[in-house]
Amino acid sequence: MSKDFNMLFAGFGGQGVLFAGKISAYAGLYDNKNITWLPSYGPEMRGGTANCSVCISDNPIGSPCVVSPDVFIALNLPSFEKFKNSVVSGGTMILDSTMISEKCDRTDIHIFYIPASQLATENGLDGLANIILLGKMFKETNFCTQQSLETALENCISKRKQHLLLPNKKALQIGMDF
Amino acid sequence: MNNKVLMKGNEALAEAAIQAGCRYFFGYPITPQTELAAYMAKKMPKVNGVYLQAESEIAAANMVLGAAGTGVRAMTSSSSPGISLKSEAISYMAGCDIPALIVNVQRGGPGLGGIQPSQADYWQATKATGHGDFQILVFAPATVQEMIDLVGLAFDKGDEYRIPAMILADGMLGQMMEPVTIPEHTTQHLVEKSWACCGHQNKRKHNVLNSLFLTPSELEKLIIERYKRYDIIKEKEQRWEEYRLDDADIVLVAYGASARVSHTAVDIAREKGYKVGLLRPVTLWPYPTKAFTTLKETARAFISVEMSMGQMVDDVRLAVECKKPVHFVGRTGGKIPTPMEVVDKIVEVGGMD
Amino acid sequence: MEEKIVFSKPKALTDIPFHYCSGCTHGIIHRLVAEVIDELGCEGRTVGVSPVGCAVMNYDYFGCDMIEAAHGRAPAVATGIKRAKPENVVFTYQGDGDLAAIGTAETVHAATRGENITIIFVNNTIYGMTGGQMAPTSLPNQVTQTTPYGRDVNIAGYPVRICEMLSTLDGVALAQRTAVDCVKHVNETKKAIKKAFQNQIDKKGFSIVEVLSTCPTNWGMNPIQAVEWLQKNMIPYYPLGVYKDGVKGDRLKNE
């Protein structure tokens, strides 16, 4: 992968946008990279749209605001509309096609439609569409080592919520296999 | 695997304060500094410290005055509108020579403004944090790690010079996470505070912390003495960081979040062949005028990059003694300039003769 | 003939002469506070908080450590001191404008938190230091510089009864109103102040003594007339008595 890798996660508040970003950031950290994680905050988080910028780089990171992402993960339609044209040419966009029925007309980027919410429900993993999409992102971009990603997932789930570790691992695998 | 942890800027500030020996936090909820107070509420009871949610920003800052007046390390934190309310106590602390830490995680203003990141409190922090002739130390971190490092320094320097200190951050730095190493017990060189009001134990004359002096000559004398201390601070405590300045003929000047944007802009512009570098003030008061000594002769132009309408431009002009043009590029109201907006300005200035 | 000292300055007062006007009862109240500090032997560990108002310079008069607060903020400053150094005895000394107008929030919240501090509240129904403006405690129809036709309650509202108001709060250990218009009341005031300090030493929580006081200068009276005015007008509106006592503030129940 390139020296700088900029990701943008966007969706409704509650879809786990910030959490998916946090796991990516930790994965970068465990690969000994420089990383930044920047959430949107405020009223937009209360039921509105939430997004989160993550930068992974070999060098010190300047602006942590991802304006032109290398990878864009879209979990809802408003976010898709808002950011679809910001992805760098040659970059990657991964959409939850259960939530977003539209297609993207760009031809200069790699686009993956994955029915993450539907897959989550089918597998008894409601609420883990974000992790399925994260697994897909890992498979398509190799933005980190698999070991770091798995360690990050383990460490980001708090002690009180350890019962959620297995479902999360399963979701990650579903994404990687899709 | 490295042993760094990811921390939000706001939480890092809080943990750093605890490591610096601060056990007294008085606050009031306001976005975007919320996590700082929440972290303190969680942590302080575990280190036998005090977290107290005050009835107002005003009360919180005056509680800090009382606690710090007894000689302990105390702090409060807020965001722009809250700092306006705290300015009363900050002025009184300056007038009583009580050191304490005030954190401002800036948001857009004036008035209620917005809650997105801003640097529009530069004037307030560096020129008029309250009424009267006084200054406070102002530190401007640009990374989460630096937020940690500067908290310890702010407490140390505040104690050393008996002056309130401010960490001037912004919503972006407060909310973002970066890997950090938290040094433990950063501050052990505590100074003797013979002036503290904590009971004379019948062993000394009573101490009085007071800012009221009804005789003008007495007040004037006191202020002049205080300004002599300010001169020492200006001489000894200027801090800044340089990035790719060696051969720069265009110098970006930016602190905090806009310094990060400028850092990226420098790299992009360098690739385009522009000889540009970044001068990042770490102390905003004292302003790092020494950093400009050579640059004002060697550079061709300066660009102040800010998340305000250009509040720092005049300080840059003064630092370069108006020998070179000082331009401005920035956004305000909660908008963060993009690196390309800064690059466009570099290109524009670079094209000027 | 053997000489015997029958009257002397309390140890807890400095040698600096008071600046108060003739007939003003701040002097009596200062003395009572100092006598109590002497009797409790706590000067060495006491920190007082000065207000803004006529008593603004009392940091010069009390021998203990003193911090000057901004207008109305004394309870907040005292909170900071007490939280940082619970072993200290902390008191504020505030007038009506300071405590019941600009500092109402600080007063009420220090009280409801049950801050273990002592508040001496001097109510003379007027802003003395600034030259006699209407105070939150000015009586209906009272003539002041800013109510030249008398306090019209339809315009300026009604006076605030602090002890009554604070007595509803769980954190308050003592709320008592006294006066210094006669020897009997002066003695009662001293007892109340002593209890308010003792409460703090016993960790009982927030204790406030409201002392009805005179301001001959700004009331435009001689000292005797002022005392009579207090008796005739203030005491009926602000009945003396104990509004709350003996209840340990919730926060301190386990201490």
mmCIF file of N, CA and C in Angstrom, chain A residues 5-99:
data_model
loop_
_atom_site.group_PDB
_atom_site.id
_atom_site.type_symbol
_atom_site.label_atom_id
_atom_site.label_comp_id
_atom_site.label_asym_id
_atom_site.label_seq_id
_atom_site.Cartn_x
_atom_site.Cartn_y
_atom_site.Cartn_z
ATOM 1 N N PHE A 5 -2.554 6.624 3.711
ATOM 2 C CA PHE A 5 -3.813 5.965 3.420
ATOM 3 C C PHE A 5 -4.906 6.673 4.214
ATOM 4 N N ASN A 6 -5.830 7.273 3.481
ATOM 5 C CA ASN A 6 -6.869 8.076 4.126
ATOM 6 C C ASN A 6 -8.241 7.445 3.942
ATOM 7 N N MET A 7 -8.919 7.275 5.055
ATOM 8 C CA MET A 7 -10.222 6.610 5.011
ATOM 9 C C MET A 7 -11.310 7.524 5.532
ATOM 10 N N LEU A 8 -12.477 7.341 4.968
ATOM 11 C CA LEU A 8 -13.639 8.070 5.463
ATOM 12 C C LEU A 8 -14.783 7.093 5.669
ATOM 13 N N PHE A 9 -15.335 7.092 6.864
ATOM 14 C CA PHE A 9 -16.492 6.261 7.193
ATOM 15 C C PHE A 9 -17.663 7.186 7.429
ATOM 16 N N ALA A 10 -18.817 6.904 6.816
ATOM 17 C CA ALA A 10 -19.953 7.802 7.028
ATOM 18 C C ALA A 10 -21.262 7.042 7.013
ATOM 19 N N GLY A 11 -22.171 7.485 7.878
ATOM 20 C CA GLY A 11 -23.488 6.846 7.947
ATOM 21 C C GLY A 11 -24.348 7.560 8.969
ATOM 22 N N PHE A 12 -25.403 6.885 9.432
ATOM 23 C CA PHE A 12 -26.211 7.448 10.509
ATOM 24 C C PHE A 12 -25.492 7.257 11.839
ATOM 25 N N GLY A 13 -25.767 8.157 12.795
ATOM 26 C CA GLY A 13 -25.289 7.924 14.146
ATOM 27 C C GLY A 13 -25.876 6.621 14.647
ATOM 28 N N GLY A 14 -25.072 5.769 15.254
ATOM 29 C CA GLY A 14 -25.567 4.497 15.763
ATOM 30 C C GLY A 14 -25.244 3.311 14.865
ATOM 31 N N GLN A 15 -24.752 3.607 13.647
ATOM 32 C CA GLN A 15 -24.390 2.508 12.737
ATOM 33 C C GLN A 15 -22.970 1.995 12.980
ATOM 34 N N GLY A 16 -22.293 2.599 13.943
ATOM 35 C CA GLY A 16 -20.952 2.114 14.273
ATOM 36 C C GLY A 16 -19.860 2.664 13.382
ATOM 37 N N VAL A 17 -20.121 3.839 12.848
ATOM 38 C CA VAL A 17 -19.158 4.480 11.955
ATOM 39 C C VAL A 17 -17.859 4.801 12.706
ATOM 40 N N LEU A 18 -18.013 5.403 13.887
ATOM 41 C CA LEU A 18 -16.833 5.800 14.653
ATOM 42 C C LEU A 18 -16.063 4.560 15.131
ATOM 43 N N PHE A 19 -16.829 3.522 15.472
ATOM 44 C CA PHE A 19 -16.201 2.301 15.977
ATOM 45 C C PHE A 19 -15.376 1.628 14.897
ATOM 46 N N ALA A 20 -15.929 1.533 13.699
ATOM 47 C CA ALA A 20 -15.185 0.931 12.587
ATOM 48 C C ALA A 20 -13.910 1.726 12.324
ATOM 49 N N GLY A 21 -14.027 3.034 12.421
ATOM 50 C CA GLY A 21 -12.856 3.898 12.233
ATOM 51 C C GLY A 21 -11.812 3.659 13.308
ATOM 52 N N LYS A 22 -12.297 3.457 14.521
ATOM 53 C CA LYS A 22 -11.391 3.265 15.644
ATOM 54 C C LYS A 22 -10.590 1.962 15.498
ATOM 55 N N ILE A 23 -11.271 0.919 15.042
ATOM 56 C CA ILE A 23 -10.567 -0.357 14.838
ATOM 57 C C ILE A 23 -9.496 -0.189 13.756
ATOM 58 N N SER A 24 -9.857 0.520 12.675
ATOM 59 C CA SER A 24 -8.881 0.755 11.594
ATOM 60 C C SER A 24 -7.677 1.518 12.136
ATOM 61 N N ALA A 25 -7.957 2.530 12.990
ATOM 62 C CA ALA A 25 -6.885 3.342 13.531
ATOM 63 C C ALA A 25 -5.959 2.498 14.405
ATOM 64 N N TYR A 26 -6.560 1.680 15.260
ATOM 65 C CA TYR A 26 -5.728 0.821 16.114
ATOM 66 C C TYR A 26 -4.908 -0.160 15.289
ATOM 67 N N ALA A 27 -5.531 -0.686 14.219
ATOM 68 C CA ALA A 27 -4.802 -1.619 13.355
ATOM 69 C C ALA A 27 -3.564 -0.929 12.784
ATOM 70 N N GLY A 28 -3.728 0.308 12.364
ATOM 71 C CA GLY A 28 -2.596 1.087 11.860
ATOM 72 C C GLY A 28 -1.548 1.301 12.940
ATOM 73 N N LEU A 29 -2.044 1.591 14.140
ATOM 74 C CA LEU A 29 -1.140 1.815 15.271
ATOM 75 C C LEU A 29 -0.291 0.572 15.537
ATOM 76 N N TYR A 30 -0.960 -0.628 15.483
ATOM 77 C CA TYR A 30 -0.227 -1.865 15.771
ATOM 78 C C TYR A 30 0.766 -2.210 14.666
ATOM 79 N N ASP A 31 0.566 -1.612 13.480
ATOM 80 C CA ASP A 31 1.560 -1.761 12.414
ATOM 81 C C ASP A 31 2.658 -0.711 12.522
ATOM 82 N N ASN A 32 2.666 0.012 13.659
ATOM 83 C CA ASN A 32 3.671 1.054 13.902
ATOM 84 C C ASN A 32 3.613 2.216 12.916
ATOM 85 N N LYS A 33 2.400 2.523 12.490
ATOM 86 C CA LYS A 33 2.240 3.675 11.589
ATOM 87 C C LYS A 33 1.813 4.899 12.411
ATOM 88 N N ASN A 34 1.943 6.060 11.807
ATOM 89 C CA ASN A 34 1.300 7.237 12.374
ATOM 90 C C ASN A 34 -0.178 7.164 12.023
ATOM 91 N N ILE A 35 -1.016 7.543 12.955
ATOM 92 C CA ILE A 35 -2.443 7.513 12.636
ATOM 93 C C ILE A 35 -3.157 8.717 13.265
ATOM 94 N N THR A 36 -4.259 9.103 12.654
ATOM 95 C CA THR A 36 -5.176 10.056 13.296
ATOM 96 C C THR A 36 -6.599 9.545 13.095
ATOM 97 N N TRP A 37 -7.426 9.860 14.032
ATOM 98 C CA TRP A 37 -8.858 9.481 13.990
ATOM 99 C C TRP A 37 -9.647 10.730 14.373
ATOM 100 N N LEU A 38 -10.475 11.192 13.486
ATOM 101 C CA LEU A 38 -11.212 12.438 13.749
ATOM 102 C C LEU A 38 -12.699 12.230 13.478
ATOM 103 N N PRO A 39 -13.509 12.352 14.506
ATOM 104 C CA PRO A 39 -14.949 12.145 14.326
ATOM 105 C C PRO A 39 -15.661 13.458 14.016
ATOM 106 N N SER A 40 -16.815 13.376 13.410
ATOM 107 C CA SER A 40 -17.699 14.536 13.431
ATOM 108 C C SER A 40 -18.344 14.526 14.801
ATOM 109 N N TYR A 41 -18.797 15.673 15.271
ATOM 110 C CA TYR A 41 -19.403 15.690 16.596
ATOM 111 C C TYR A 41 -20.510 16.733 16.643
ATOM 112 N N GLY A 42 -21.288 16.671 17.710
ATOM 113 C CA GLY A 42 -22.350 17.656 17.883
ATOM 114 C C GLY A 42 -23.706 17.092 17.526
ATOM 115 N N PRO A 43 -24.675 17.976 17.271
ATOM 116 C CA PRO A 43 -26.050 17.547 17.041
ATOM 117 C C PRO A 43 -26.180 16.555 15.894
ATOM 118 N N GLU A 44 -25.287 16.658 14.920
ATOM 119 C CA GLU A 44 -25.392 15.742 13.787
ATOM 120 C C GLU A 44 -25.219 14.295 14.227
ATOM 121 N N MET A 45 -24.618 14.109 15.423
ATOM 122 C CA MET A 45 -24.436 12.753 15.928
ATOM 123 C C MET A 45 -25.737 12.181 16.488
ATOM 124 N N ARG A 46 -26.661 13.071 16.842
ATOM 125 C CA ARG A 46 -27.902 12.596 17.464
ATOM 126 C C ARG A 46 -28.912 12.268 16.377
ATOM 127 N N GLY A 47 -28.736 11.117 15.752
ATOM 128 C CA GLY A 47 -29.696 10.668 14.766
ATOM 129 C C GLY A 47 -29.434 11.196 13.367
ATOM 130 N N GLY A 48 -28.523 12.129 13.253
ATOM 131 C CA GLY A 48 -28.198 12.647 11.931
ATOM 132 C C GLY A 48 -27.092 11.808 11.321
ATOM 133 N N THR A 49 -26.283 12.431 10.483
ATOM 134 C CA THR A 49 -25.194 11.676 9.887
ATOM 135 C C THR A 49 -23.944 11.826 10.741
ATOM 136 N N ALA A 50 -23.187 10.765 10.802
ATOM 137 C CA ALA A 50 -21.925 10.772 11.532
ATOM 138 C C ALA A 50 -20.848 10.370 10.559
ATOM 139 N N ASN A 51 -19.691 10.966 10.688
ATOM 140 C CA ASN A 51 -18.586 10.474 9.876
ATOM 141 C C ASN A 51 -17.293 10.550 10.650
ATOM 142 N N CYS A 52 -16.311 9.898 10.090
ATOM 143 C CA CYS A 52 -15.081 9.739 10.817
ATOM 144 C C CYS A 52 -13.937 9.600 9.832
ATOM 145 N N SER A 53 -12.911 10.439 10.018
ATOM 146 C CA SER A 53 -11.730 10.408 9.161
ATOM 147 C C SER A 53 -10.623 9.626 9.845
ATOM 148 N N VAL A 54 -10.004 8.722 9.132
ATOM 149 C CA VAL A 54 -8.846 8.013 9.681
ATOM 150 C C VAL A 54 -7.700 8.125 8.681
ATOM 151 N N CYS A 55 -6.529 8.554 9.156
ATOM 152 C CA CYS A 55 -5.331 8.609 8.321
ATOM 153 C C CYS A 55 -4.309 7.631 8.879
ATOM 154 N N ILE A 56 -3.709 6.885 7.989
ATOM 155 C CA ILE A 56 -2.604 6.000 8.361
ATOM 156 C C ILE A 56 -1.436 6.377 7.475
ATOM 157 N N SER A 57 -0.277 6.615 8.069
ATOM 158 C CA SER A 57 0.835 7.110 7.261
ATOM 159 C C SER A 57 2.175 6.682 7.858
ATOM 160 N N ASP A 58 3.170 6.590 6.990
ATOM 161 C CA ASP A 58 4.535 6.342 7.469
ATOM 162 C C ASP A 58 5.141 7.619 8.024
ATOM 163 N N ASN A 59 4.573 8.754 7.657
ATOM 164 C CA ASN A 59 5.127 10.043 8.079
ATOM 165 C C ASN A 59 4.190 10.734 9.061
ATOM 166 N N PRO A 60 4.700 11.744 9.787
ATOM 167 C CA PRO A 60 3.799 12.519 10.653
ATOM 168 C C PRO A 60 2.641 13.071 9.838
ATOM 169 N N ILE A 61 1.457 13.051 10.422
ATOM 170 C CA ILE A 61 0.258 13.432 9.672
ATOM 171 C C ILE A 61 -0.066 14.907 9.909
ATOM 172 N N GLY A 62 -0.265 15.614 8.813
ATOM 173 C CA GLY A 62 -0.669 17.015 8.926
ATOM 174 C C GLY A 62 -2.138 17.088 9.247
ATOM 175 N N SER A 63 -2.917 17.536 8.288
ATOM 176 C CA SER A 63 -4.349 17.653 8.529
ATOM 177 C C SER A 63 -4.998 16.291 8.708
ATOM 178 N N PRO A 64 -5.723 16.109 9.821
ATOM 179 C CA PRO A 64 -6.414 14.832 10.043
ATOM 180 C C PRO A 64 -7.782 14.782 9.364
ATOM 181 N N CYS A 65 -8.179 15.889 8.730
ATOM 182 C CA CYS A 65 -9.474 15.899 8.043
ATOM 183 C C CYS A 65 -9.293 15.251 6.678
ATOM 184 N N VAL A 66 -9.992 14.183 6.449
ATOM 185 C CA VAL A 66 -9.874 13.514 5.153
ATOM 186 C C VAL A 66 -10.831 14.181 4.167
ATOM 187 N N VAL A 67 -10.248 14.913 3.243
ATOM 188 C CA VAL A 67 -11.057 15.621 2.247
ATOM 189 C C VAL A 67 -11.241 14.741 1.013
ATOM 190 N N SER A 68 -10.161 14.043 0.640
ATOM 191 C CA SER A 68 -10.200 13.155 -0.531
ATOM 192 C C SER A 68 -9.768 11.766 -0.102
ATOM 193 N N PRO A 69 -10.725 10.937 0.308
ATOM 194 C CA PRO A 69 -10.344 9.629 0.846
ATOM 195 C C PRO A 69 -9.830 8.661 -0.215
ATOM 196 N N ASP A 70 -8.890 7.800 0.216
ATOM 197 C CA ASP A 70 -8.483 6.679 -0.630
ATOM 198 C C ASP A 70 -9.555 5.598 -0.580
ATOM 199 N N VAL A 71 -10.185 5.505 0.586
ATOM 200 C CA VAL A 71 -11.302 4.568 0.729
ATOM 201 C C VAL A 71 -12.455 5.273 1.413
ATOM 202 N N PHE A 72 -13.627 5.060 0.857
ATOM 203 C CA PHE A 72 -14.828 5.642 1.457
ATOM 204 C C PHE A 72 -15.818 4.522 1.742
ATOM 205 N N ILE A 73 -16.212 4.410 3.003
ATOM 206 C CA ILE A 73 -17.203 3.413 3.404
ATOM 207 C C ILE A 73 -18.516 4.149 3.646
ATOM 208 N N ALA A 74 -19.538 3.833 2.870
ATOM 209 C CA ALA A 74 -20.813 4.536 3.007
ATOM 210 C C ALA A 74 -21.867 3.611 3.592
ATOM 211 N N LEU A 75 -22.497 4.060 4.679
ATOM 212 C CA LEU A 75 -23.519 3.230 5.323
ATOM 213 C C LEU A 75 -24.932 3.765 5.135
ATOM 214 N N ASN A 76 -25.066 4.947 4.547
ATOM 215 C CA ASN A 76 -26.424 5.424 4.258
ATOM 216 C C ASN A 76 -26.422 6.327 3.025
ATOM 217 N N LEU A 77 -27.602 6.599 2.536
ATOM 218 C CA LEU A 77 -27.736 7.338 1.274
ATOM 219 C C LEU A 77 -27.216 8.783 1.351
ATOM 220 N N PRO A 78 -27.595 9.535 2.408
ATOM 221 C CA PRO A 78 -27.099 10.917 2.458
ATOM 222 C C PRO A 78 -25.571 10.989 2.433
ATOM 223 N N SER A 79 -24.915 10.066 3.120
ATOM 224 C CA SER A 79 -23.450 10.075 3.135
ATOM 225 C C SER A 79 -22.893 9.726 1.762
ATOM 226 N N PHE A 80 -23.515 8.766 1.131
ATOM 227 C CA PHE A 80 -23.102 8.364 -0.221
ATOM 228 C C PHE A 80 -23.172 9.566 -1.155
ATOM 229 N N GLU A 81 -24.326 10.277 -1.119
ATOM 230 C CA GLU A 81 -24.509 11.450 -1.987
ATOM 231 C C GLU A 81 -23.475 12.530 -1.682
ATOM 232 N N LYS A 82 -23.228 12.705 -0.385
ATOM 233 C CA LYS A 82 -22.364 13.803 0.038
ATOM 234 C C LYS A 82 -20.903 13.573 -0.357
ATOM 235 N N PHE A 83 -20.441 12.338 -0.236
ATOM 236 C CA PHE A 83 -18.996 12.112 -0.360
ATOM 237 C C PHE A 83 -18.566 11.335 -1.610
ATOM 238 N N LYS A 84 -19.539 10.858 -2.434
ATOM 239 C CA LYS A 84 -19.152 9.948 -3.522
ATOM 240 C C LYS A 84 -18.146 10.590 -4.486
ATOM 241 N N ASN A 85 -18.242 11.898 -4.658
ATOM 242 C CA ASN A 85 -17.335 12.548 -5.616
ATOM 243 C C ASN A 85 -15.998 12.971 -4.997
ATOM 244 N N SER A 86 -15.871 12.744 -3.681
ATOM 245 C CA SER A 86 -14.628 13.178 -3.029
ATOM 246 C C SER A 86 -13.544 12.105 -3.087
ATOM 247 N N VAL A 87 -13.941 10.867 -3.402
ATOM 248 C CA VAL A 87 -12.954 9.779 -3.426
ATOM 249 C C VAL A 87 -11.904 10.058 -4.507
ATOM 250 N N VAL A 88 -10.629 9.826 -4.159
ATOM 251 C CA VAL A 88 -9.575 10.108 -5.140
ATOM 252 C C VAL A 88 -9.713 9.167 -6.334
ATOM 253 N N SER A 89 -9.307 9.646 -7.451
ATOM 254 C CA SER A 89 -9.339 8.822 -8.651
ATOM 255 C C SER A 89 -8.443 7.602 -8.422
ATOM 256 N N GLY A 90 -8.976 6.437 -8.741
ATOM 257 C CA GLY A 90 -8.221 5.212 -8.473
ATOM 258 C C GLY A 90 -8.498 4.657 -7.083
ATOM 259 N N GLY A 91 -9.284 5.392 -6.304
ATOM 260 C CA GLY A 91 -9.605 4.977 -4.938
ATOM 261 C C GLY A 91 -10.724 3.947 -4.895
ATOM 262 N N THR A 92 -11.187 3.702 -3.687
ATOM 263 C CA THR A 92 -12.151 2.627 -3.472
ATOM 264 C C THR A 92 -13.365 3.134 -2.704
ATOM 265 N N MET A 93 -14.543 2.675 -3.149
ATOM 266 C CA MET A 93 -15.758 2.996 -2.403
ATOM 267 C C MET A 93 -16.476 1.691 -2.098
ATOM 268 N N ILE A 94 -16.858 1.534 -0.828
ATOM 269 C CA ILE A 94 -17.568 0.331 -0.421
ATOM 270 C C ILE A 94 -18.899 0.756 0.188
ATOM 271 N N LEU A 95 -19.996 0.263 -0.369
ATOM 272 C CA LEU A 95 -21.315 0.696 0.081
ATOM 273 C C LEU A 95 -22.095 -0.440 0.707
ATOM 274 N N ASP A 96 -22.879 -0.094 1.689
ATOM 275 C CA ASP A 96 -23.869 -1.043 2.200
ATOM 276 C C ASP A 96 -25.072 -0.959 1.267
ATOM 277 N N SER A 97 -25.189 -1.940 0.364
ATOM 278 C CA SER A 97 -26.224 -1.842 -0.678
ATOM 279 C C SER A 97 -27.617 -2.140 -0.126
ATOM 280 N N THR A 98 -27.689 -2.631 1.125
ATOM 281 C CA THR A 98 -29.006 -2.768 1.741
ATOM 282 C C THR A 98 -29.569 -1.380 2.036
ATOM 283 N N MET A 99 -28.701 -0.494 2.420
ATOM 284 C CA MET A 99 -29.120 0.849 2.811
ATOM 285 C C MET A 99 -29.137 1.809 1.625
#
